[in-house]
PDB file of C-alpha atoms in Angstrom:
ATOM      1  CA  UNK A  47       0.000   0.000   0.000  1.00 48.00           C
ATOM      2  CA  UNK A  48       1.483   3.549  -1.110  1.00 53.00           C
ATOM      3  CA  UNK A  49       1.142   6.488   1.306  1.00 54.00           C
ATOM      4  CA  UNK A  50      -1.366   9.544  -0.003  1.00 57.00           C
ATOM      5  CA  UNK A  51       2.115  11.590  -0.835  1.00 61.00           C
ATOM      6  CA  UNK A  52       3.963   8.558  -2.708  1.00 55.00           C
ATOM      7  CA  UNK A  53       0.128   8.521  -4.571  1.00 49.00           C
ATOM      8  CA  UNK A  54       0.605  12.195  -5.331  1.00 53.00           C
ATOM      9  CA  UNK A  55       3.588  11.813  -6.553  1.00 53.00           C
ATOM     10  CA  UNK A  56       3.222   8.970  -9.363  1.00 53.00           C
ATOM     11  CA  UNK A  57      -0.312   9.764  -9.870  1.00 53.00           C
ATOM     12  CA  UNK A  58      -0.511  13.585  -9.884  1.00 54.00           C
ATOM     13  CA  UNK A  59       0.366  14.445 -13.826  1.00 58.00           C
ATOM     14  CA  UNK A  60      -2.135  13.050 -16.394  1.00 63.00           C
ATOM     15  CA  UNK A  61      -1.329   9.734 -18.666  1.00 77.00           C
ATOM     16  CA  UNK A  62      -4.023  10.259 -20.746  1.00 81.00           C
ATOM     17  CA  UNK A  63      -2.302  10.960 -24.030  1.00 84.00           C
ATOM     18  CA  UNK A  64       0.118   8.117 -22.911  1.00 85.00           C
ATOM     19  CA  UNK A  65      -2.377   5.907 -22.634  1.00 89.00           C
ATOM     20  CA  UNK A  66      -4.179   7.031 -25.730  1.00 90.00           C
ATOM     21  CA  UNK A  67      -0.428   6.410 -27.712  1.00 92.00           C
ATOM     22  CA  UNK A  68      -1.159   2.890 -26.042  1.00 93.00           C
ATOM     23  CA  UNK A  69      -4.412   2.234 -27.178  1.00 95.00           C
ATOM     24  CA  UNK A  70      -3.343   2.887 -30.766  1.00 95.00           C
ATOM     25  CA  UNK A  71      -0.401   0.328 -30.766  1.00 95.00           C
ATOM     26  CA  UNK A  72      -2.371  -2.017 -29.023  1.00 96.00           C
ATOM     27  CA  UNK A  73      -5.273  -2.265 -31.959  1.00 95.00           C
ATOM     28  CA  UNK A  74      -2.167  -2.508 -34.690  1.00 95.00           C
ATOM     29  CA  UNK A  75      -0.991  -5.515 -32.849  1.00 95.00           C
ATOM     30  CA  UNK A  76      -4.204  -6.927 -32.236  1.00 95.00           C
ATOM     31  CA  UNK A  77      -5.021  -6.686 -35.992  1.00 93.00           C
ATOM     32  CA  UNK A  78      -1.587  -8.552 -36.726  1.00 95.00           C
ATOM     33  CA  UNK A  79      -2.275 -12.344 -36.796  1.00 94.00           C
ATOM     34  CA  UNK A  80       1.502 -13.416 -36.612  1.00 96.00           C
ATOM     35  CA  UNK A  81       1.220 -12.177 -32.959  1.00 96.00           C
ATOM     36  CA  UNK A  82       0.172 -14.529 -30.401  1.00 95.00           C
ATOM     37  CA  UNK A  83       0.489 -12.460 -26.966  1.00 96.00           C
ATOM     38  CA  UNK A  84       0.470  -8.679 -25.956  1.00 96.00           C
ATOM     39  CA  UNK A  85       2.860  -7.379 -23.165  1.00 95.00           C
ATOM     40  CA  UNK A  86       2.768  -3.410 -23.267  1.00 93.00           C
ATOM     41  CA  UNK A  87       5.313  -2.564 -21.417  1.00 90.00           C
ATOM     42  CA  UNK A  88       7.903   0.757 -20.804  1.00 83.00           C
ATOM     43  CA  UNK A  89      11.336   1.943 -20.294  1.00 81.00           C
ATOM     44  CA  UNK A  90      11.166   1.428 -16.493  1.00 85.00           C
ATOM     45  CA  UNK A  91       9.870  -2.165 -16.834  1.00 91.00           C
ATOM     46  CA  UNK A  92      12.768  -5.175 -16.691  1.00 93.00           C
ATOM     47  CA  UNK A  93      12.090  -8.935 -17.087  1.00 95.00           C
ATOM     48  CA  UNK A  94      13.681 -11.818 -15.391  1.00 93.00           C
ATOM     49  CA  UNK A  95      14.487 -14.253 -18.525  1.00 94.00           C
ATOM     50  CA  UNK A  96      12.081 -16.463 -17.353  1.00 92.00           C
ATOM     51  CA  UNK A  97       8.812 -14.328 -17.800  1.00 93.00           C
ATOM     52  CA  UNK A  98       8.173 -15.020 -21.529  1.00 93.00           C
ATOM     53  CA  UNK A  99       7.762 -18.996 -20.907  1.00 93.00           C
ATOM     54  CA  UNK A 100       6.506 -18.771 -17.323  1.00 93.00           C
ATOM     55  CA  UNK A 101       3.845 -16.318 -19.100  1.00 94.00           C
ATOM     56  CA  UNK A 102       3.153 -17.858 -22.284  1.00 93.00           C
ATOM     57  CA  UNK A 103       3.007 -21.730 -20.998  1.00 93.00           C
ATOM     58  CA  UNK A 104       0.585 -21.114 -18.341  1.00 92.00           C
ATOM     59  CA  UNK A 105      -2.138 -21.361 -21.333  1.00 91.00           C
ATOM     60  CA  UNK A 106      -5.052 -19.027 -20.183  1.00 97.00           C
ATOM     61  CA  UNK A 107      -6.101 -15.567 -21.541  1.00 97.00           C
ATOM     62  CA  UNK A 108      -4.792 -13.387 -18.972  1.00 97.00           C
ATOM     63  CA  UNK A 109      -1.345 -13.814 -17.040  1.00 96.00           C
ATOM     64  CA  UNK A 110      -0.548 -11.292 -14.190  1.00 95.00           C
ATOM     65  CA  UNK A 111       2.428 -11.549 -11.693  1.00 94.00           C
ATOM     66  CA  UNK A 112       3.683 -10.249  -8.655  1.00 93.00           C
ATOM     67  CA  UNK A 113       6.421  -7.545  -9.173  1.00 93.00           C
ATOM     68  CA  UNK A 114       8.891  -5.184  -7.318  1.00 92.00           C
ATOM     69  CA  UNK A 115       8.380  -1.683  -7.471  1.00 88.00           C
ATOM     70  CA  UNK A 116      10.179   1.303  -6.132  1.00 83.00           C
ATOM     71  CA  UNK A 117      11.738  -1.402  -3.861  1.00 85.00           C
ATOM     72  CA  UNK A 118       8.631  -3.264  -2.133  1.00 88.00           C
ATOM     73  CA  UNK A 119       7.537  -6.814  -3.209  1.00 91.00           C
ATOM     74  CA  UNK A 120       3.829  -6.261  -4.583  1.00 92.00           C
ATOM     75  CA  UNK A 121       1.715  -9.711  -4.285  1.00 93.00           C
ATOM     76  CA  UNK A 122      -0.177  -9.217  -7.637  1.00 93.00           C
ATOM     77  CA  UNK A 123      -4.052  -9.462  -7.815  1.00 92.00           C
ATOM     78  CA  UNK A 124      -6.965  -7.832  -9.559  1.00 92.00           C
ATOM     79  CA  UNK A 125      -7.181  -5.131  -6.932  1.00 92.00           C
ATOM     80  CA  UNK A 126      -6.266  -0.947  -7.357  1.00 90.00           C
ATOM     81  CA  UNK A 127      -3.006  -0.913  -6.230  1.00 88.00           C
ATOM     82  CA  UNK A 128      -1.605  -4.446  -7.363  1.00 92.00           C
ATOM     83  CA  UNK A 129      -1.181  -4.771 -10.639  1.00 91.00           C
ATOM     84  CA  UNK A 130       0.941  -2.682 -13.060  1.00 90.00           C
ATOM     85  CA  UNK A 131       0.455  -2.948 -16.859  1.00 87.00           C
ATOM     86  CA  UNK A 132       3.899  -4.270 -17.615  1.00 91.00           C
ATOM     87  CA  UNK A 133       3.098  -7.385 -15.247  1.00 93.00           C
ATOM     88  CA  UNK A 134      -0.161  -8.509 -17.877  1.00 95.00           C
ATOM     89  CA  UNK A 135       0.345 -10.742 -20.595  1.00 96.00           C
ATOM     90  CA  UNK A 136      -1.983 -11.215 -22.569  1.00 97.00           C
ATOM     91  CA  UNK A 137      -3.656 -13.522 -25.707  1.00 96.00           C
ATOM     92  CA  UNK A 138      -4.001 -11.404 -28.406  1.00 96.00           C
ATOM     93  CA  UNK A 139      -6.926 -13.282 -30.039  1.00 94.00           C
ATOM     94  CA  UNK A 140      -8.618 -12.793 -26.627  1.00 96.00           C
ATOM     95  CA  UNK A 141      -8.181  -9.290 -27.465  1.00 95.00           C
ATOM     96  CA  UNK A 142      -9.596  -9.312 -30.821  1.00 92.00           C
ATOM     97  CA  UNK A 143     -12.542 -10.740 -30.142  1.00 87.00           C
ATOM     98  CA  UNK A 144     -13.283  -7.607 -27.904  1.00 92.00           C
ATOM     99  CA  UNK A 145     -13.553  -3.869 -27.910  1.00 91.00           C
ATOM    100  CA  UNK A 146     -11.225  -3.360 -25.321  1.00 94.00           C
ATOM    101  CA  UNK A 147      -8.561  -0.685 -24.871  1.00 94.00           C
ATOM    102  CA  UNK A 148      -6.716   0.995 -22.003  1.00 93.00           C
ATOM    103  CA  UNK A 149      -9.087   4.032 -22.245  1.00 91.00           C
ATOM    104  CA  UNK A 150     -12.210   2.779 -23.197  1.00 92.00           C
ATOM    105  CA  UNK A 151     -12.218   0.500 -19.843  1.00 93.00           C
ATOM    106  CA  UNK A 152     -11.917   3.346 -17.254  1.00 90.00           C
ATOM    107  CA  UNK A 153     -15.395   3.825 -15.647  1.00 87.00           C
ATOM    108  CA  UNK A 154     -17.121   6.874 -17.611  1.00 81.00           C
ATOM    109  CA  UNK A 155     -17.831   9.008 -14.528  1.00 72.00           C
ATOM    110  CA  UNK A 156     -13.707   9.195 -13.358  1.00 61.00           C
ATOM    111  CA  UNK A 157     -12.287   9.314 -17.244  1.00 61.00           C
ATOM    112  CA  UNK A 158     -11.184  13.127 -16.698  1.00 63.00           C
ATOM    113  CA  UNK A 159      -9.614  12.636 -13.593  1.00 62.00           C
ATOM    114  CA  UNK A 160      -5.666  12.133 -13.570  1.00 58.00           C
ATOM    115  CA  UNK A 161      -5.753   9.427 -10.871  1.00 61.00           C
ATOM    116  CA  UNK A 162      -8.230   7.598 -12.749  1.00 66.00           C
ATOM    117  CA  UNK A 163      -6.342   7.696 -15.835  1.00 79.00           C
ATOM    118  CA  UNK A 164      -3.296   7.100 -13.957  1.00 78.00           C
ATOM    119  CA  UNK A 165      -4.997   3.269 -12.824  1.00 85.00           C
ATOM    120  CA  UNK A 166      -6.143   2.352 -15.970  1.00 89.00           C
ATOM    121  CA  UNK A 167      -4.178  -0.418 -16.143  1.00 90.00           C
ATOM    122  CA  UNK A 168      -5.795  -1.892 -13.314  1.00 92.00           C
ATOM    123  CA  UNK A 169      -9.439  -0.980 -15.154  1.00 92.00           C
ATOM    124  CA  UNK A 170      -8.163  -2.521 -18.054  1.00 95.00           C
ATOM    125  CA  UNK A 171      -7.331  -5.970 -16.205  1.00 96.00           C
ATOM    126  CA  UNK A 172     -10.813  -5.863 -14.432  1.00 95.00           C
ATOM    127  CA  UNK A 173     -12.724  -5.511 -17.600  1.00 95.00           C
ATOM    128  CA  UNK A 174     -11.179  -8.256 -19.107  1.00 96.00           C
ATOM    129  CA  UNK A 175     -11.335 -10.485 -15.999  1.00 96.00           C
ATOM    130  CA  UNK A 176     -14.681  -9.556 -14.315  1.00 95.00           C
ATOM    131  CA  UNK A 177     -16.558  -7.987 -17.344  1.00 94.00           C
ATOM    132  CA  UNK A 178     -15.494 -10.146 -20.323  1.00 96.00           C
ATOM    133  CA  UNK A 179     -14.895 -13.198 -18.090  1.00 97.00           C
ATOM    134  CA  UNK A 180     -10.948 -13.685 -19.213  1.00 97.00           C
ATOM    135  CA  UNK A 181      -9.522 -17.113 -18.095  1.00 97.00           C
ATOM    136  CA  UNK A 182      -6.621 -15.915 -15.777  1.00 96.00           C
ATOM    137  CA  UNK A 183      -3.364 -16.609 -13.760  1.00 95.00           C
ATOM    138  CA  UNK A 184      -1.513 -14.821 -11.215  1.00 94.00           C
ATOM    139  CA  UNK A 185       1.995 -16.077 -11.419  1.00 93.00           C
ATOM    140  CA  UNK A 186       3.489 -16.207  -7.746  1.00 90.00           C
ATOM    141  CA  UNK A 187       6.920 -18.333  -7.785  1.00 75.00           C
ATOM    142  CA  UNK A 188       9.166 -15.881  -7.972  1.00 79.00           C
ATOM    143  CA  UNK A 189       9.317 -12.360  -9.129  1.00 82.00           C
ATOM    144  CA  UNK A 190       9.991 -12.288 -12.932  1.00 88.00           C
ATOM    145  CA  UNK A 191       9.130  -8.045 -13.283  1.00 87.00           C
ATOM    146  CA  UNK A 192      10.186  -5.086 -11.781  1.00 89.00           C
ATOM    147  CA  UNK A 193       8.626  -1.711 -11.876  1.00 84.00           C
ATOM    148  CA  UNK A 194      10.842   1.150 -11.119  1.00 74.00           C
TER     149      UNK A 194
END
């Protein structure tokens, strides 16, 4: 759990055009049928070698795992607060058979607010879990992403 000033910090600028950059690749990849899986991830994001087949072999839609961030261990579930988008892996032809995008999954009557934009990677995970019923797995062995 981050303190209301750590929030502040992260969460006080708005992502939206970041997360409407996002929501473009993501529908170019999702139209590519060579893909198989979508990871969006950034340049403060790094992967254990192992994440790609721990990810990709555990054969649902949605993958999620625990990560470190900013130094504490973060036990991933679909809850605000523990996931972070570089931690989701996802089936792309689960994707395509949906209208779903970063944006579009924020709840209508917080989209203008920066801390609402901010967690729409968690809104984005809970609409494909809880509203589009996504088979998923939270990988706990070990922790295969870091967020800095």
């Amino acid at each position: 759990p981050k303190t209301e000033d750590a929030m502040k910090r992260i969460c006080g600028y708005d992502n939206y055009v970041h997360y409407a950059a996002t929501d473009h690749a993501l529908a170019q990849v999702v139209g590519d049928n060579r893909v198989t899986h979508v990871l969006v991830t950034n340049a403060d994001n790094g992967y254990s070698p192992h994440f790609m087949k721990a990810a990709i072999t555990a054969d649902v839609d949605v993958v999620v795992c625990d990560f470190l961030t900013q130094g504490h261990d973060v036990t991933a579930e679909v809850k605000l607060g523990y996931v972070d988008l570089g931690g989701v892996l996802v089936r792309r032809d689960f994707l395509g058979g949906h209208d779903v995008s970063f944006l579009n999954s924020l709840p209508k009557a917080h989209a203008d607010s920066a801390k609402d934009v901010h967690d729409a990677d968690f809104w984005f995970l809970r609409r494909l879990v809880k509203r589009l019923h996504a088979s998923v797995k939270v990988l706990h062995q070990e922790v295969l992403f870091y967020h800095h």
